[in-house]
CSV table of C-alpha atoms in Angstrom, one decimal:
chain,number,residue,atom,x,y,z
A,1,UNK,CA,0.0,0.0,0.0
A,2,UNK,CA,3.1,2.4,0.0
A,3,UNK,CA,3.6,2.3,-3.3
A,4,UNK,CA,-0.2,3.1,-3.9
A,5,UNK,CA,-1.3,5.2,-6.3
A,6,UNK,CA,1.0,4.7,-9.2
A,7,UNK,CA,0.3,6.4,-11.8
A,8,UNK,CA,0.4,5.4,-15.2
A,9,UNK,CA,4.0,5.3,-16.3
A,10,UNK,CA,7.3,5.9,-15.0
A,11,UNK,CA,6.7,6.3,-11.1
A,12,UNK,CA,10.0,7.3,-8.7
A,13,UNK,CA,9.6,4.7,-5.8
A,14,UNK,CA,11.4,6.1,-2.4
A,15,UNK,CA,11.6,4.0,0.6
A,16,UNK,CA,13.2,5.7,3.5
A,17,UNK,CA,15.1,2.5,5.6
A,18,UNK,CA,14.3,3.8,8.8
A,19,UNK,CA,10.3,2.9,7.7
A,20,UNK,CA,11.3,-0.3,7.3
A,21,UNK,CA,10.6,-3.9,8.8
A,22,UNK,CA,13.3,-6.4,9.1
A,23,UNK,CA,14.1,-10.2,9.9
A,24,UNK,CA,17.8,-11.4,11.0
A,25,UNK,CA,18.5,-8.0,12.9
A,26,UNK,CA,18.7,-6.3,9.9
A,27,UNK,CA,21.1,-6.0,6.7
A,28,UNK,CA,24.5,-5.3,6.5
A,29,UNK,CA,24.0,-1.8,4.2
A,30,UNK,CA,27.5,-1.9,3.5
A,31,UNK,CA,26.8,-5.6,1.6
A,32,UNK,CA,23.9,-5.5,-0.2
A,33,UNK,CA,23.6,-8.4,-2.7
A,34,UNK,CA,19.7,-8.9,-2.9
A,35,UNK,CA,16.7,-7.4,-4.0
A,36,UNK,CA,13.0,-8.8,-4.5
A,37,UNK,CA,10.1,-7.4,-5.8
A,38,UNK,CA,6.3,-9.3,-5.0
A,39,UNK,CA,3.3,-7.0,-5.5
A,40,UNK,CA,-0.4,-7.8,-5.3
A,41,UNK,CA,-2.8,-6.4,-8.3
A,42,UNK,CA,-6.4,-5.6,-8.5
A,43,UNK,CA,-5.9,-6.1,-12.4
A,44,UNK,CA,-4.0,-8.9,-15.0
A,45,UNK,CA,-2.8,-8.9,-18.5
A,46,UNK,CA,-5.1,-10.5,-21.2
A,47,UNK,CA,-5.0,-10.1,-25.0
A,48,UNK,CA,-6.9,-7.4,-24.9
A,49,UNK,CA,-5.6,-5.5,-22.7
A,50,UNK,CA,-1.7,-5.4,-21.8
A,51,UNK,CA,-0.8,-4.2,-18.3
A,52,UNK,CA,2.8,-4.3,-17.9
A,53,UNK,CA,5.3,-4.3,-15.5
A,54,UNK,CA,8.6,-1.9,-15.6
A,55,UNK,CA,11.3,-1.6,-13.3
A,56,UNK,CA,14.9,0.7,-13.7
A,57,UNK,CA,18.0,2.2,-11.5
A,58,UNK,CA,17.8,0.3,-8.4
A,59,UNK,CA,19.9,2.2,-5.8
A,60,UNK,CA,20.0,3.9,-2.6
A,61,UNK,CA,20.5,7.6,-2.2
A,62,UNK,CA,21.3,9.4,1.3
A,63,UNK,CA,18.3,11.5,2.8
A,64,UNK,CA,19.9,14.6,4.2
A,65,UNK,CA,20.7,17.4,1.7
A,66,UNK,CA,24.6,18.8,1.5
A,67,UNK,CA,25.0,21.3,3.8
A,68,UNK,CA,25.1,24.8,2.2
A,69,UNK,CA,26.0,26.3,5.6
A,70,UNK,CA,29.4,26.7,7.6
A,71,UNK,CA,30.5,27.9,10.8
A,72,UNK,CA,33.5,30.0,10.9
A,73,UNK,CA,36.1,29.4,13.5
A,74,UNK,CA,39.1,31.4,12.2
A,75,UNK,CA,39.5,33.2,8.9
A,76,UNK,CA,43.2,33.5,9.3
A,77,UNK,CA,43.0,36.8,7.9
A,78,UNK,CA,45.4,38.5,10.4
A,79,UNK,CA,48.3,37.4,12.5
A,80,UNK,CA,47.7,38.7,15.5
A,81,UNK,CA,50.8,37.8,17.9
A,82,UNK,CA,49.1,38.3,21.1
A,83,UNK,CA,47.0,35.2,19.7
A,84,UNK,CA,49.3,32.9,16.9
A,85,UNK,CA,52.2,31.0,18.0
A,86,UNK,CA,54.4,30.0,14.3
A,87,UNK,CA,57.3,28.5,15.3
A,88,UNK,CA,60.6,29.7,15.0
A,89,UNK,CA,59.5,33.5,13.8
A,90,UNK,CA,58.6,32.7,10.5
A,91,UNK,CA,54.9,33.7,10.8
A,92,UNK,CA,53.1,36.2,8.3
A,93,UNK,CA,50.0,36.5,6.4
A,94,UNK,CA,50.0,36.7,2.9
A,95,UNK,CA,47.3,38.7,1.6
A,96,UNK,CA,47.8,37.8,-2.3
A,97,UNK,CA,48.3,33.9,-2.1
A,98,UNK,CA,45.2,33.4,-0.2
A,99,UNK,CA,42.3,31.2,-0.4
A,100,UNK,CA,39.3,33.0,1.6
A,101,UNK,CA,38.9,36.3,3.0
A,102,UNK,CA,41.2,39.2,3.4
A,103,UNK,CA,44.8,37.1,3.8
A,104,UNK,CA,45.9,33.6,4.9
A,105,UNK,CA,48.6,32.7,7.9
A,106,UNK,CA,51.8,31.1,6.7
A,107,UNK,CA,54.8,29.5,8.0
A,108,UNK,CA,58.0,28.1,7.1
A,109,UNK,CA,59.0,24.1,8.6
A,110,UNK,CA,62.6,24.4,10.4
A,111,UNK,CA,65.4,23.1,12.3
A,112,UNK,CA,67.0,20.1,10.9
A,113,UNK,CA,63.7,18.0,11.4
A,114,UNK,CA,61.1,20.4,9.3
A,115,UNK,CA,58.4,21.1,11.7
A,116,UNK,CA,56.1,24.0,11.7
A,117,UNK,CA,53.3,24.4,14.1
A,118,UNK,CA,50.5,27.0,14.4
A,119,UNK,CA,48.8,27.1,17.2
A,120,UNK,CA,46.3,29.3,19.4
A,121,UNK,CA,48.4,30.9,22.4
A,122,UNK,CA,45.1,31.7,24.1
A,123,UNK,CA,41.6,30.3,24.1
A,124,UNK,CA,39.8,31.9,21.7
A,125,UNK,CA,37.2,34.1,22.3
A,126,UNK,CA,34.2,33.5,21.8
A,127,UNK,CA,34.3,29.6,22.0
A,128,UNK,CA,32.2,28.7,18.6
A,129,UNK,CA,29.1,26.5,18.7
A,130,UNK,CA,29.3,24.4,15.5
A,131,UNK,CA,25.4,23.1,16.3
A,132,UNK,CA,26.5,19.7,15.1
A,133,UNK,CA,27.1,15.8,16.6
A,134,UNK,CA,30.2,14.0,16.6
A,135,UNK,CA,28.3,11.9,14.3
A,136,UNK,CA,27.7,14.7,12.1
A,137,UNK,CA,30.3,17.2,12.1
A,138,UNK,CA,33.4,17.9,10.1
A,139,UNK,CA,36.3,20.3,10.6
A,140,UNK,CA,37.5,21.7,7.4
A,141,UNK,CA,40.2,24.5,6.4
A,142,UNK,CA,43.1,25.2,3.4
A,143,UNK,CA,46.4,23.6,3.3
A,144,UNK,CA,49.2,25.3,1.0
A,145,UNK,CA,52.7,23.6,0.7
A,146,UNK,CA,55.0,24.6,-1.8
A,147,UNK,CA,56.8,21.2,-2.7
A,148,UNK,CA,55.2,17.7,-2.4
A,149,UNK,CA,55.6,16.3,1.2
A,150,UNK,CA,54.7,13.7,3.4
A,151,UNK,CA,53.4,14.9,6.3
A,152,UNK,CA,53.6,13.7,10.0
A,153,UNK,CA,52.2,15.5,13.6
A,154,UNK,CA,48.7,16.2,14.3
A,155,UNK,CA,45.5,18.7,14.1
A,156,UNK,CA,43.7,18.9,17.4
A,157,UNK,CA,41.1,20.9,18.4
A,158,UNK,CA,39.7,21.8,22.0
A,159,UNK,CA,37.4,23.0,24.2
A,160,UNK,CA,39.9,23.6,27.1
A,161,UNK,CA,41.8,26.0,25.9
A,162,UNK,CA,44.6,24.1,25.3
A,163,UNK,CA,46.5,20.9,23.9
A,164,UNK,CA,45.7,17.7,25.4
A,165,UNK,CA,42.8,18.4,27.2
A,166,UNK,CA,39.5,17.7,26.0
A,167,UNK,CA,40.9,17.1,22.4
A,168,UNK,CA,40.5,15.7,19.1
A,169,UNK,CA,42.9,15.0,16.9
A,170,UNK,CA,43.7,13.5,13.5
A,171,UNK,CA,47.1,12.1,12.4
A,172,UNK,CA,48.9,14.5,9.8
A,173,UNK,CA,49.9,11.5,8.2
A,174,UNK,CA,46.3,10.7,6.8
A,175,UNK,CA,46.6,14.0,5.0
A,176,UNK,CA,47.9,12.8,1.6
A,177,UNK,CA,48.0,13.7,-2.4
A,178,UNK,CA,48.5,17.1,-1.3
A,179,UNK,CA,49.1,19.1,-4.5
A,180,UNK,CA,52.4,21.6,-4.5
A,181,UNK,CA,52.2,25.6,-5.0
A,182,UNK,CA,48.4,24.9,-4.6
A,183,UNK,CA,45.8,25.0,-2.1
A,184,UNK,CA,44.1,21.9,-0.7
A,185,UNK,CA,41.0,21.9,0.8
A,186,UNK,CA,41.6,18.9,4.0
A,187,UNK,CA,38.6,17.3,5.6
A,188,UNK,CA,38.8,16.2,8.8
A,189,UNK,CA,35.4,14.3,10.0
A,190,UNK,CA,35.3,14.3,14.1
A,191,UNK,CA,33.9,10.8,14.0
A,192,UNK,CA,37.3,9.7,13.1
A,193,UNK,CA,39.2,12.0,15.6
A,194,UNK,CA,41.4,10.2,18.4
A,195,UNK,CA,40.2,11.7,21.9
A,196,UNK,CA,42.4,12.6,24.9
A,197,UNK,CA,41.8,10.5,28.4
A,198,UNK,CA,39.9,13.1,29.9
A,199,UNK,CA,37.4,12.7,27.3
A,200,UNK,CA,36.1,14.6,23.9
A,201,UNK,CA,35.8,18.1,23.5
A,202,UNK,CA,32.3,20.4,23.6
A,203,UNK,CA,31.4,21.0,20.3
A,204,UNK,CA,29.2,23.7,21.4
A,205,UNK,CA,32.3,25.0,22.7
A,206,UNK,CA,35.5,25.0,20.5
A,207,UNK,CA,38.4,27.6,21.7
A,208,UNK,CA,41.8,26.1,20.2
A,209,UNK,CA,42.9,24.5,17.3
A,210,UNK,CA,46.9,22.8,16.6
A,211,UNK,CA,48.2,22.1,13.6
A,212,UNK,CA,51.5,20.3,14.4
A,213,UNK,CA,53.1,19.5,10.9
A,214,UNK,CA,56.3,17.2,10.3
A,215,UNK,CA,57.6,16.9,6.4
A,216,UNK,CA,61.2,16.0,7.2
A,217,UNK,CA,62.7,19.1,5.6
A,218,UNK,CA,63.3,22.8,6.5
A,219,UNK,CA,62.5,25.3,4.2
A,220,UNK,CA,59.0,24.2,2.7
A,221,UNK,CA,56.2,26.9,2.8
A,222,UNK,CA,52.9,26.3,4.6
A,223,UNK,CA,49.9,27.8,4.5
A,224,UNK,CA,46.6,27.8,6.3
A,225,UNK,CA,43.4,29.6,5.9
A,226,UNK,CA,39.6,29.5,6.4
A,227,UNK,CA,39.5,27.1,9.4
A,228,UNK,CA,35.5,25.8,9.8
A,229,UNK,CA,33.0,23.3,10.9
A,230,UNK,CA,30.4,21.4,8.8
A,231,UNK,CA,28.1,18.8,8.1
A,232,UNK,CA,29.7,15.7,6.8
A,233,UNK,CA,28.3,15.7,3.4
A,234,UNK,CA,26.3,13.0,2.5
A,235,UNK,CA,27.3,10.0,0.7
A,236,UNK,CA,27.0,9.8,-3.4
A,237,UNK,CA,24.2,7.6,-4.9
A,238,UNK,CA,24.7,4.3,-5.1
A,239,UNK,CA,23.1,1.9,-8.1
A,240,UNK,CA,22.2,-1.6,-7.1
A,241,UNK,CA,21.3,-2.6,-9.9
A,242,UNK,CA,20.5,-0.7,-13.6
A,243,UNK,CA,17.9,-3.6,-14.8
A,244,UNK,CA,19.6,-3.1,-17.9
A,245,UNK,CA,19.9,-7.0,-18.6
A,246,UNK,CA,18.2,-10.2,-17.6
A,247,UNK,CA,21.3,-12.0,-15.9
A,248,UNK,CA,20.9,-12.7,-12.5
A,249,UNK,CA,17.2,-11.9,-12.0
A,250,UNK,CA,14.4,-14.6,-11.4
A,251,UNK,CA,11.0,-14.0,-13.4
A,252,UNK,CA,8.1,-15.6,-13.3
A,253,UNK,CA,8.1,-17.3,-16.8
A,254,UNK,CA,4.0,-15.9,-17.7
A,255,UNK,CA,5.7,-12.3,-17.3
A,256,UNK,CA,7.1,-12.8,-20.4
A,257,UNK,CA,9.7,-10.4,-19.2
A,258,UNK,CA,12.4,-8.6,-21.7
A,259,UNK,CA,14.4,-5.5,-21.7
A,260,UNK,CA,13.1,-2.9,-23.7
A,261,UNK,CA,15.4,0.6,-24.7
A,262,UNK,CA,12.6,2.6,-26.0
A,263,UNK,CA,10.9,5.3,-23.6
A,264,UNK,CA,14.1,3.6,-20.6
A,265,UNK,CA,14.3,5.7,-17.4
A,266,UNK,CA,17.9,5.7,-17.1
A,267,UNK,CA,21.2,3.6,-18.2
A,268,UNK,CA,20.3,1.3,-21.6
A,269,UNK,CA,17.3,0.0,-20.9
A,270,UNK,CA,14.8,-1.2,-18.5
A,271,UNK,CA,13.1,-4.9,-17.5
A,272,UNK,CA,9.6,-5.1,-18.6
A,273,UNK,CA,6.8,-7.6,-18.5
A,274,UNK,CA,3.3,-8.3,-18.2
A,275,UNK,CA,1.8,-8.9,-14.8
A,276,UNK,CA,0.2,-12.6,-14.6
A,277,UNK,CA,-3.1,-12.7,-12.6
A,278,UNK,CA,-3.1,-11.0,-9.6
């Protein structure tokens, strides 16, 4: 009765999973491998009158929308020392090679090793609500390097004030393909953060942030700009199955079923047959 009423031709079917029953505790959604169709009709096919059957694109799509929305926690448009920590003096903001706003804070890695670290000297003020789960959320901000690197360190946030205290953090090292003399937008999803022993962070109350970098080589330009929470965008669609061929589908042999191109719904074509009594 969910389905009811379709009208005639091409009807877009959406079944939300949370609606639905289940057996087994449920599917794995990350293994899919089955999919059955049984419907009930008031109506049959007879040579007189053909009433048909069509099925296309079987897939599942997320729910939520992209977020359009952000919330700002530093713009990085001004390197205020009373604020900024860049190691070893080499702190400025450039207000040409920027990505957002008015400028963006760079740095350049040093001694011997090739570290640079930016970092909040103070909590900043005020905290910022990012209105979203750890489930949900998603730090974001822009990473310039001048020369390919592999990175090492950490990016923590807070809502202490300072390291190590009701942190998350994220291992530099999962920061890859980083393109040189070009900004790169990194994603950072708090579901995957690491959390310090005293436990996670407020996320209605975020006052430092740490990026900790190690490349291994002095003299490599960093930059940093437009540092911001958001949703964690929702997934792409994914197609089950197109129902652009027979193989692998069982049909009841008085469907005369076949796949038919003309007037299709999407890919090549679409399975098609006539519905047998009731």
């Amino acid at each position: 009765s969910i389905l009811n009423p379709l009208q005639n031709g091409w009807n877009l079917v959406k079944l939300n999973l949370s609606d639905a029953g289940e057996s087994g505790g449920g599917a794995d959604l990350s293994k899919i491998n089955f999919f059955r169709l049984y419907m009930n009709t008031n109506a049959a096919a007879s040579p007189t009158a053909t009433f048909t059957l069509a099925l296309d694109a079987i897939g599942f799509v997320a729910t939520t929308s992209t977020p359009s929305t952000f919330v700002s926690f530093l713009n990085a448009d001004v390197f205020d020392e009373e604020l900024w920590e860049i190691s070893g003096g080499t702190g400025k903001v450039d207000a040409v090679n920027k990505k957002e706003g008015a400028g963006a804070l760079f740095g350049t890695t040093h001694p011997g090793n090739g570290y640079l670290h930016m970092k909040l000297k103070k909590p900043y003020s005020p905290a910022v609500n990012t209105k979203l789960t750890p489930a949900t959320a998603q730090l974001s901000f822009w990473l310039y390097v001048d020369q390919a690197v592999t990175l090492g360190g950490q990016i923590e946030i807070t809502s202490s004030g300072e390291p190590d205290k009701k942190e998350y953090n994220w291992d530099a090292s999962k920061i890859t393909g980083l393109k040189p003399n070009s900004w790169n937008l990194v994603k950072l999803n708090i579901r995957d953060a690491a959390v310090s022993d005293d436990g996670a962070p407020d996320l209605g109350a975020i006052n430092f942030f740490r990026m900790y970098i190690e490349t291994g080589k002095d003299g490599i330009n960093i930059g940093m700009d437009d540092i911001k929470f958001g949703a964690i965008p929702p997934p792409e669609p994914t197609l089950l199955d197109g129902a652009d061929a027979l193989d692998g589908w069982d049909l009841p042999g008085d469907m005369a079923a076949s796949i038919e191109t003309s007037g299709k719904k999407e890919g090549t074509g679409y399975i098609k047959g006539k519905i047998p009594a009731g």
